[in-house]
Amino acid sequence: MEIQTRQSGCREAQAGGLNAAALISIRGALDMLNGSLNKDETRSTISLCHGDPSSFPRFRTTPLAEDAVVEAVRSAKFNCYAPSIGILPARRAIAEHLSRNLSYQLTPNDVYLTVGCNHAIEVVISVIARPGANILLPRPGYPTYEARSAFSNLEVRHFDLIPEKGWEVDLEAVEALADGNTVAMVIVNPGNPCGNVLSYQHLKKIAETAQKLGIFVIADEVYGHLVFGDKPFVPMAEFASIVPVITLGSISKRWIVPGWRLGWLVTNDREGVLRKTGIVDSIKRYLNISSFPTTFTQAAIPQILEKTKEDFFVCITNAMGEAADLFFRKIKEVPCITCLQKPEGAMSVMVKLNLSLLEGITDDVDFCVKLAGEEAVLILPGITVGLKNWLRVTFATEPKSLAEGIDRIKDFCQRYAKKH
């Protein structure tokens, strides 16, 4: 039933101008929306759809990180190939960095370096795929997991995140979907695309559910610590004594350097399950035939992780929090769009589109295409992340652009509002 629903969604999206490939590719959707822009538009384009705020001055990375990379390059010690799993100083620094928030100590042998978090996703999906196996993915979710699973012939089964409960995992659905061929479930925390942060209690329930089902958890924490609400960030690895956890992360988001392509995959395997089942060996074998991050970026990691001052992180999270506040306040001015809760973390948020208040708009794809063409504002249709007739909006931008973008959305909706 799930597969049929997804295929139906593909056909509907095609009819609206979004091809099936774009459903599992945010870049494909961006290409489609950029192609819809009016070439005669004199106003600047406002992009509220791409999680890369690095071009804005208030979101520039710390000079310490830049200096660490420059120093590594100029030393001439890191122009060489690196080991396939990453150089030891970098893996040790990441283990120590992540252990600060855990009740136990990781070792360098638990850490594998990747070319950003997307590469970490590729590695773990490729390693666990086998004939007949399936994986449980959140809906809405990050579409790269679907794309990688499709390439690896790994069956995807979706469990819903519940918007009325702060986008918590529907654990009853997880139990109903799992069977003897289910390998793992994925959680993204802080949430992309929902902007939520999962509590300690809920994460523990997820671990207990996974243990009951005999599966492990893939914890995508690329937005780890990028929180600005009332809930603190809790790493899923804290529950590794209950269930094995593979943590995926990178420096891309917290340090605002997505182009540096330095990520990691970490096995939190307190009971040795991942080793006994051969997953750890498979990760090493896959990395032996895969790419690795640039050696000089790896060399800079110890200094970046150990010496970045807390005031840099505070500055970034404050800026994100202010943007989230601004978005939540102004989006209430748009009658046909509902934001159920203010974002608590990450860089994006899901909002519901009420088509009953509009005329001349068929669905979320049609809304986004026409918005791009008429108002030069780019937001992602919800179907790209699994929720039809919702919208994914990125708020990590300059306040002036964010406010103007929402004003344009408001004007657009007023133009298509049903006449009473």
C-alpha positions as CSV (number, residue, x, y, z in Angstrom):
1,M,0.0,0.0,0.0
2,E,2.8,2.4,0.9
3,I,4.6,1.7,-2.4
4,Q,1.4,2.3,-4.3
5,T,0.8,5.6,-2.5
6,R,4.3,6.7,-3.3
7,Q,4.0,5.8,-6.9
8,S,0.7,7.7,-7.1
9,G,2.5,10.7,-5.5
10,C,5.1,10.5,-8.3
11,R,2.4,10.5,-11.0
12,E,0.7,13.5,-9.4
13,A,4.0,15.4,-9.1
14,Q,4.8,14.7,-12.8
15,A,1.4,16.2,-13.8
16,G,2.3,19.3,-11.7
17,G,5.7,19.7,-13.4
18,L,7.9,17.9,-10.9
19,N,9.4,14.6,-12.3
20,A,9.9,11.5,-10.2
21,A,13.6,12.0,-9.9
22,A,13.0,15.3,-8.1
23,L,10.9,13.6,-5.5
24,I,14.1,12.1,-4.1
25,S,16.4,15.0,-5.0
26,I,16.1,18.4,-3.4
27,R,18.6,19.6,-6.1
28,G,16.2,18.4,-8.8
29,A,13.4,20.4,-7.2
30,L,15.7,23.4,-7.0
31,D,16.5,23.1,-10.7
32,M,12.8,23.0,-11.5
33,L,12.0,26.0,-9.4
34,N,14.9,28.0,-10.8
35,G,13.7,27.2,-14.2
36,S,10.3,28.7,-13.3
37,L,11.7,32.1,-12.4
38,N,10.6,35.0,-14.6
39,K,13.6,36.4,-16.5
40,D,12.0,39.8,-16.6
41,E,11.6,40.0,-12.8
42,T,13.5,43.1,-11.5
43,R,13.4,42.1,-7.8
44,S,16.1,39.9,-6.4
45,T,15.3,36.2,-5.9
46,I,14.8,35.1,-2.3
47,S,15.7,31.5,-1.7
48,L,14.0,29.9,1.3
49,C,14.7,26.4,0.3
50,H,18.4,25.6,0.6
51,G,20.0,24.7,3.9
52,D,23.2,26.6,3.2
53,P,23.5,30.0,4.9
54,S,27.2,30.3,4.4
55,S,26.9,33.1,1.9
56,F,25.4,35.4,4.5
57,P,27.8,37.5,6.7
58,R,26.0,36.7,10.0
59,F,26.5,32.9,9.3
60,R,30.2,32.9,8.5
61,T,32.3,30.2,10.1
62,T,34.8,31.0,12.8
63,P,38.2,32.3,11.6
64,L,39.8,29.7,13.8
65,A,38.5,27.0,11.4
66,E,39.7,28.8,8.4
67,D,43.2,29.3,9.9
68,A,43.3,25.6,10.8
69,V,42.7,24.6,7.2
70,V,45.3,27.1,5.9
71,E,47.9,25.9,8.4
72,A,47.3,22.3,7.3
73,V,47.7,23.2,3.6
74,R,50.8,25.3,4.1
75,S,52.5,22.7,6.2
76,A,52.9,20.5,3.1
77,K,52.4,17.5,5.4
78,F,48.9,16.7,4.2
79,N,49.2,16.7,0.4
80,C,49.2,12.9,0.5
81,Y,46.5,10.2,0.4
82,A,44.8,9.4,3.7
83,P,43.8,6.0,5.1
84,S,40.4,5.0,3.8
85,I,38.8,5.3,7.2
86,G,40.5,8.7,7.9
87,I,43.7,9.9,9.6
88,L,44.0,8.9,13.3
89,P,44.3,12.4,14.8
90,A,41.0,13.4,13.2
91,R,39.2,10.3,14.3
92,R,40.5,10.7,17.8
93,A,39.4,14.3,17.9
94,I,35.9,13.4,16.7
95,A,35.6,10.6,19.3
96,E,36.6,12.9,22.1
97,H,34.3,15.7,20.7
98,L,31.2,13.4,20.6
99,S,32.1,11.7,24.0
100,R,31.6,15.0,25.8
101,N,27.9,14.5,25.6
102,L,27.9,10.8,26.4
103,S,28.1,8.8,29.6
104,Y,30.8,6.7,28.1
105,Q,33.9,7.2,26.0
106,L,34.2,6.6,22.2
107,T,37.5,5.5,20.7
108,P,39.0,6.4,17.3
109,N,38.2,2.9,16.2
110,D,34.5,3.8,16.4
111,V,34.9,6.7,14.0
112,Y,35.0,6.6,10.1
113,L,35.5,9.8,8.1
114,T,33.3,10.5,5.1
115,V,32.9,13.1,2.4
116,G,30.2,14.9,4.2
117,C,27.1,13.4,5.8
118,N,25.6,12.4,2.4
119,H,28.6,10.1,1.9
120,A,28.0,8.6,5.4
121,I,24.4,7.9,4.3
122,E,25.7,6.2,1.1
123,V,28.0,4.1,3.1
124,V,25.6,2.8,5.7
125,I,22.7,2.2,3.3
126,S,25.1,0.3,0.9
127,V,26.4,-1.8,3.8
128,I,23.1,-2.9,5.2
129,A,21.3,-3.6,1.8
130,R,20.7,-7.3,1.0
131,P,18.1,-9.2,-1.0
132,G,14.7,-8.9,0.7
133,A,15.8,-6.5,3.4
134,N,13.9,-3.3,4.3
135,I,14.6,-0.1,6.2
136,L,12.2,2.2,8.1
137,L,12.4,5.9,7.1
138,P,10.6,8.9,8.6
139,R,8.0,10.8,6.7
140,P,8.6,13.7,6.2
141,G,12.3,13.0,5.9
142,Y,15.5,13.7,4.1
143,P,15.1,12.3,0.6
144,T,18.7,11.1,0.1
145,Y,17.8,8.1,2.2
146,E,15.2,7.1,-0.3
147,A,17.4,7.7,-3.2
148,R,20.3,5.6,-1.8
149,S,17.9,2.8,-0.8
150,A,16.5,2.7,-4.3
151,F,20.0,2.4,-5.8
152,S,20.8,-0.4,-3.4
153,N,17.5,-2.2,-4.0
154,L,16.7,-1.8,-0.3
155,E,12.9,-1.7,0.3
156,V,11.7,1.5,2.0
157,R,8.9,1.5,4.5
158,H,7.7,4.9,5.9
159,F,6.6,5.7,9.5
160,D,5.0,9.0,10.1
161,L,6.2,11.8,12.3
162,I,3.3,13.3,14.1
163,P,3.0,17.1,13.6
164,E,0.5,17.6,16.5
165,K,3.1,16.0,18.9
166,G,6.1,18.1,17.9
167,W,6.9,15.7,15.0
168,E,7.6,12.8,17.3
169,V,8.0,9.3,15.8
170,D,4.8,7.3,15.5
171,L,6.2,4.3,17.4
172,E,3.0,2.2,16.9
173,A,3.5,2.6,13.1
174,V,7.2,1.5,13.5
175,E,6.1,-1.7,15.2
176,A,3.4,-2.4,12.6
177,L,5.8,-1.9,9.7
178,A,8.7,-4.0,10.9
179,D,9.2,-7.6,10.2
180,G,12.0,-10.2,10.2
181,N,13.6,-8.5,7.2
182,T,13.8,-5.0,8.7
183,V,17.4,-4.0,9.3
184,A,17.3,-0.5,10.8
185,M,15.2,2.6,11.3
186,V,16.4,6.2,10.7
187,I,15.8,9.2,12.9
188,V,16.9,12.8,12.1
189,N,17.5,14.9,15.2
190,P,17.4,17.9,15.3
191,G,14.8,17.5,12.6
192,N,15.3,18.1,8.9
193,P,12.9,19.1,7.4
194,C,10.6,19.7,10.5
195,G,12.8,21.9,12.7
196,N,11.9,19.8,15.8
197,V,14.1,18.5,18.6
198,L,13.3,15.1,20.2
199,S,13.3,14.8,24.0
200,Y,15.4,12.4,26.1
201,Q,12.3,10.5,27.0
202,H,11.1,10.0,23.4
203,L,14.6,9.0,22.2
204,K,14.7,6.4,24.9
205,K,11.3,5.0,23.7
206,I,12.7,4.8,20.2
207,A,15.7,2.8,21.5
208,E,13.4,0.5,23.4
209,T,11.2,0.0,20.4
210,A,14.2,-0.8,18.1
211,Q,15.5,-3.2,20.7
212,K,12.1,-5.0,20.9
213,L,12.1,-5.3,17.1
214,G,15.7,-6.5,16.9
215,I,16.9,-3.7,14.6
216,F,19.4,-0.9,15.1
217,V,19.0,2.9,14.8
218,I,20.7,5.1,12.3
219,A,20.9,8.6,13.9
220,D,21.3,11.5,11.5
221,E,22.7,14.2,13.7
222,V,24.2,16.5,11.1
223,Y,22.3,19.4,12.9
224,G,23.5,18.2,16.3
225,H,23.6,21.0,18.9
226,L,22.1,23.5,16.5
227,V,19.1,24.1,18.8
228,F,17.5,27.3,20.1
229,G,14.3,26.2,21.8
230,D,13.6,24.8,25.3
231,K,14.8,21.3,24.5
232,P,18.5,20.4,24.7
233,F,20.1,18.2,22.1
234,V,20.5,14.6,23.3
235,P,22.6,12.3,21.1
236,M,20.9,9.0,20.3
237,A,24.2,7.3,21.1
238,E,23.4,7.8,24.8
239,F,21.0,4.8,24.5
240,A,23.6,2.5,22.8
241,S,23.4,0.2,25.9
242,I,19.8,-0.5,24.8
243,V,20.2,-0.7,21.0
244,P,23.2,-0.4,18.6
245,V,23.3,3.1,17.1
246,I,25.2,4.3,14.0
247,T,25.6,8.1,14.2
248,L,26.0,10.2,11.1
249,G,27.3,13.8,11.3
250,S,29.6,16.4,9.9
251,I,31.0,19.9,10.5
252,S,28.8,21.3,7.7
253,K,26.0,22.8,9.6
254,R,27.3,23.7,13.1
255,W,30.4,25.3,11.6
256,I,28.5,26.6,8.5
257,V,31.0,25.0,6.0
258,P,29.0,22.5,3.9
259,G,31.4,22.9,1.0
260,W,34.3,21.5,3.1
261,R,32.8,18.0,2.8
262,L,34.0,16.5,6.1
263,G,31.6,14.1,7.8
264,W,31.7,11.0,9.9
265,L,30.0,7.7,10.6
266,V,30.3,6.4,14.2
267,T,29.4,3.0,15.5
268,N,28.0,3.1,19.0
269,D,28.1,-0.6,19.7
270,R,28.2,-1.2,23.5
271,E,27.2,-4.9,23.2
272,G,29.3,-5.6,20.1
273,V,26.3,-6.4,17.9
274,L,27.5,-4.5,14.9
275,R,30.8,-6.3,15.0
276,K,29.3,-9.7,15.5
277,T,27.0,-9.2,12.5
278,G,29.8,-8.1,10.2
279,I,28.5,-4.5,9.7
280,V,31.7,-2.9,11.0
281,D,33.9,-5.0,8.6
282,S,31.5,-4.1,5.8
283,I,31.9,-0.4,6.5
284,K,35.7,-0.8,6.3
285,R,35.5,-2.7,3.1
286,Y,33.1,-0.2,1.5
287,L,35.4,2.7,2.5
288,N,38.3,0.9,0.8
289,I,36.6,1.3,-2.6
290,S,35.2,4.8,-1.8
291,S,36.4,8.4,-1.7
292,F,37.7,10.1,1.4
293,P,37.7,13.7,2.5
294,T,40.7,15.9,1.5
295,T,43.6,15.1,3.8
296,F,44.3,18.7,4.8
297,T,40.7,19.1,5.9
298,Q,41.1,16.0,8.1
299,A,44.3,17.5,9.5
300,A,42.5,20.6,10.5
301,I,39.7,18.8,12.4
302,P,41.5,18.4,15.8
303,Q,42.1,22.2,16.0
304,I,38.5,23.0,14.8
305,L,36.8,20.7,17.3
306,E,39.0,21.4,20.3
307,K,39.6,25.1,20.0
308,T,36.4,26.6,18.7
309,K,35.1,29.0,21.3
310,E,31.6,28.6,22.8
311,D,30.7,32.2,21.9
312,F,30.9,31.3,18.2
313,F,28.2,28.6,18.7
314,V,26.1,30.9,20.8
315,C,26.3,33.6,18.1
316,I,25.1,31.1,15.4
317,T,22.3,29.5,17.5
318,N,21.1,33.0,18.5
319,A,21.0,34.0,14.9
320,M,19.0,30.9,14.0
321,G,16.7,31.4,16.9
322,E,16.0,35.0,15.9
323,A,15.2,33.8,12.3
324,A,12.9,31.1,13.6
325,D,11.1,33.7,15.8
326,L,10.7,36.0,12.9
327,F,9.4,33.3,10.6
328,F,6.9,32.0,13.1
329,R,5.6,35.5,13.9
330,K,5.2,36.6,10.2
331,I,3.9,33.4,8.7
332,K,0.8,33.8,10.9
333,E,-0.1,36.7,8.6
334,V,-0.6,34.2,5.7
335,P,-4.1,32.7,6.2
336,C,-3.6,29.7,3.9
337,I,-0.4,28.5,5.6
338,T,-0.3,27.0,9.1
339,C,2.9,26.5,11.2
340,L,2.0,24.2,14.0
341,Q,5.0,25.0,16.2
342,K,7.9,27.4,16.2
343,P,11.1,25.7,15.0
344,E,13.4,24.5,17.8
345,G,16.5,23.5,15.9
346,A,18.1,22.9,12.5
347,M,17.4,25.3,9.6
348,S,14.0,24.4,8.1
349,V,10.3,23.9,9.0
350,M,7.3,22.2,7.6
351,V,4.1,24.3,7.2
352,K,0.7,23.1,6.0
353,L,-0.9,24.5,2.9
354,N,-4.7,25.0,3.0
355,L,-5.8,24.7,-0.6
356,S,-9.4,25.2,0.3
357,L,-8.7,28.9,0.8
358,L,-7.1,29.2,-2.7
359,E,-8.3,29.0,-6.2
360,G,-6.2,28.3,-9.3
361,I,-3.7,26.3,-7.2
362,T,-3.8,22.6,-7.6
363,D,-1.3,21.3,-5.1
364,D,2.0,22.1,-3.3
365,V,4.1,21.8,-6.5
366,D,1.8,24.1,-8.4
367,F,2.0,26.6,-5.5
368,C,5.8,26.6,-5.5
369,V,6.2,26.8,-9.3
370,K,3.8,29.8,-9.5
371,L,5.3,31.5,-6.5
372,A,8.7,31.3,-8.1
373,G,7.5,32.6,-11.4
374,E,5.4,35.5,-9.9
375,E,7.2,36.5,-6.8
376,A,10.8,35.3,-7.2
377,V,10.6,33.3,-3.9
378,L,11.8,29.7,-3.8
379,I,10.4,27.2,-1.3
380,L,10.2,23.5,-1.6
381,P,7.0,21.6,-2.2
382,G,6.3,19.1,0.6
383,I,6.1,16.2,-1.7
384,T,9.9,16.4,-2.1
385,V,10.2,15.3,1.5
386,G,7.2,13.0,1.6
387,L,4.2,15.2,2.6
388,K,1.9,16.3,-0.2
389,N,0.3,19.8,0.2
390,W,2.8,20.8,2.8
391,L,5.7,23.2,2.2
392,R,9.3,23.0,3.4
393,V,10.8,26.5,4.2
394,T,14.3,27.2,5.2
395,F,14.6,30.2,7.6
396,A,18.4,30.3,7.8
397,T,18.8,33.6,6.0
398,E,19.2,37.3,6.6
399,P,16.2,38.8,8.5
400,K,15.4,41.4,5.9
401,S,15.3,38.8,3.1
402,L,13.2,36.4,5.3
403,A,10.7,39.1,6.1
404,E,10.4,40.2,2.5
405,G,10.1,36.7,1.3
406,I,7.1,36.0,3.7
407,D,5.5,39.3,2.6
408,R,5.8,38.2,-1.0
409,I,4.2,34.8,-0.1
410,K,1.4,36.7,1.6
411,D,0.8,38.9,-1.5
412,F,0.8,35.7,-3.7
413,C,-1.8,34.0,-1.5
414,Q,-4.0,37.1,-1.4
415,R,-3.9,37.1,-5.2
416,Y,-5.1,33.5,-5.3
417,A,-7.5,33.7,-2.4
418,K,-11.0,32.5,-3.0
419,K,-13.5,35.3,-3.4
420,H,-16.4,35.2,-1.0
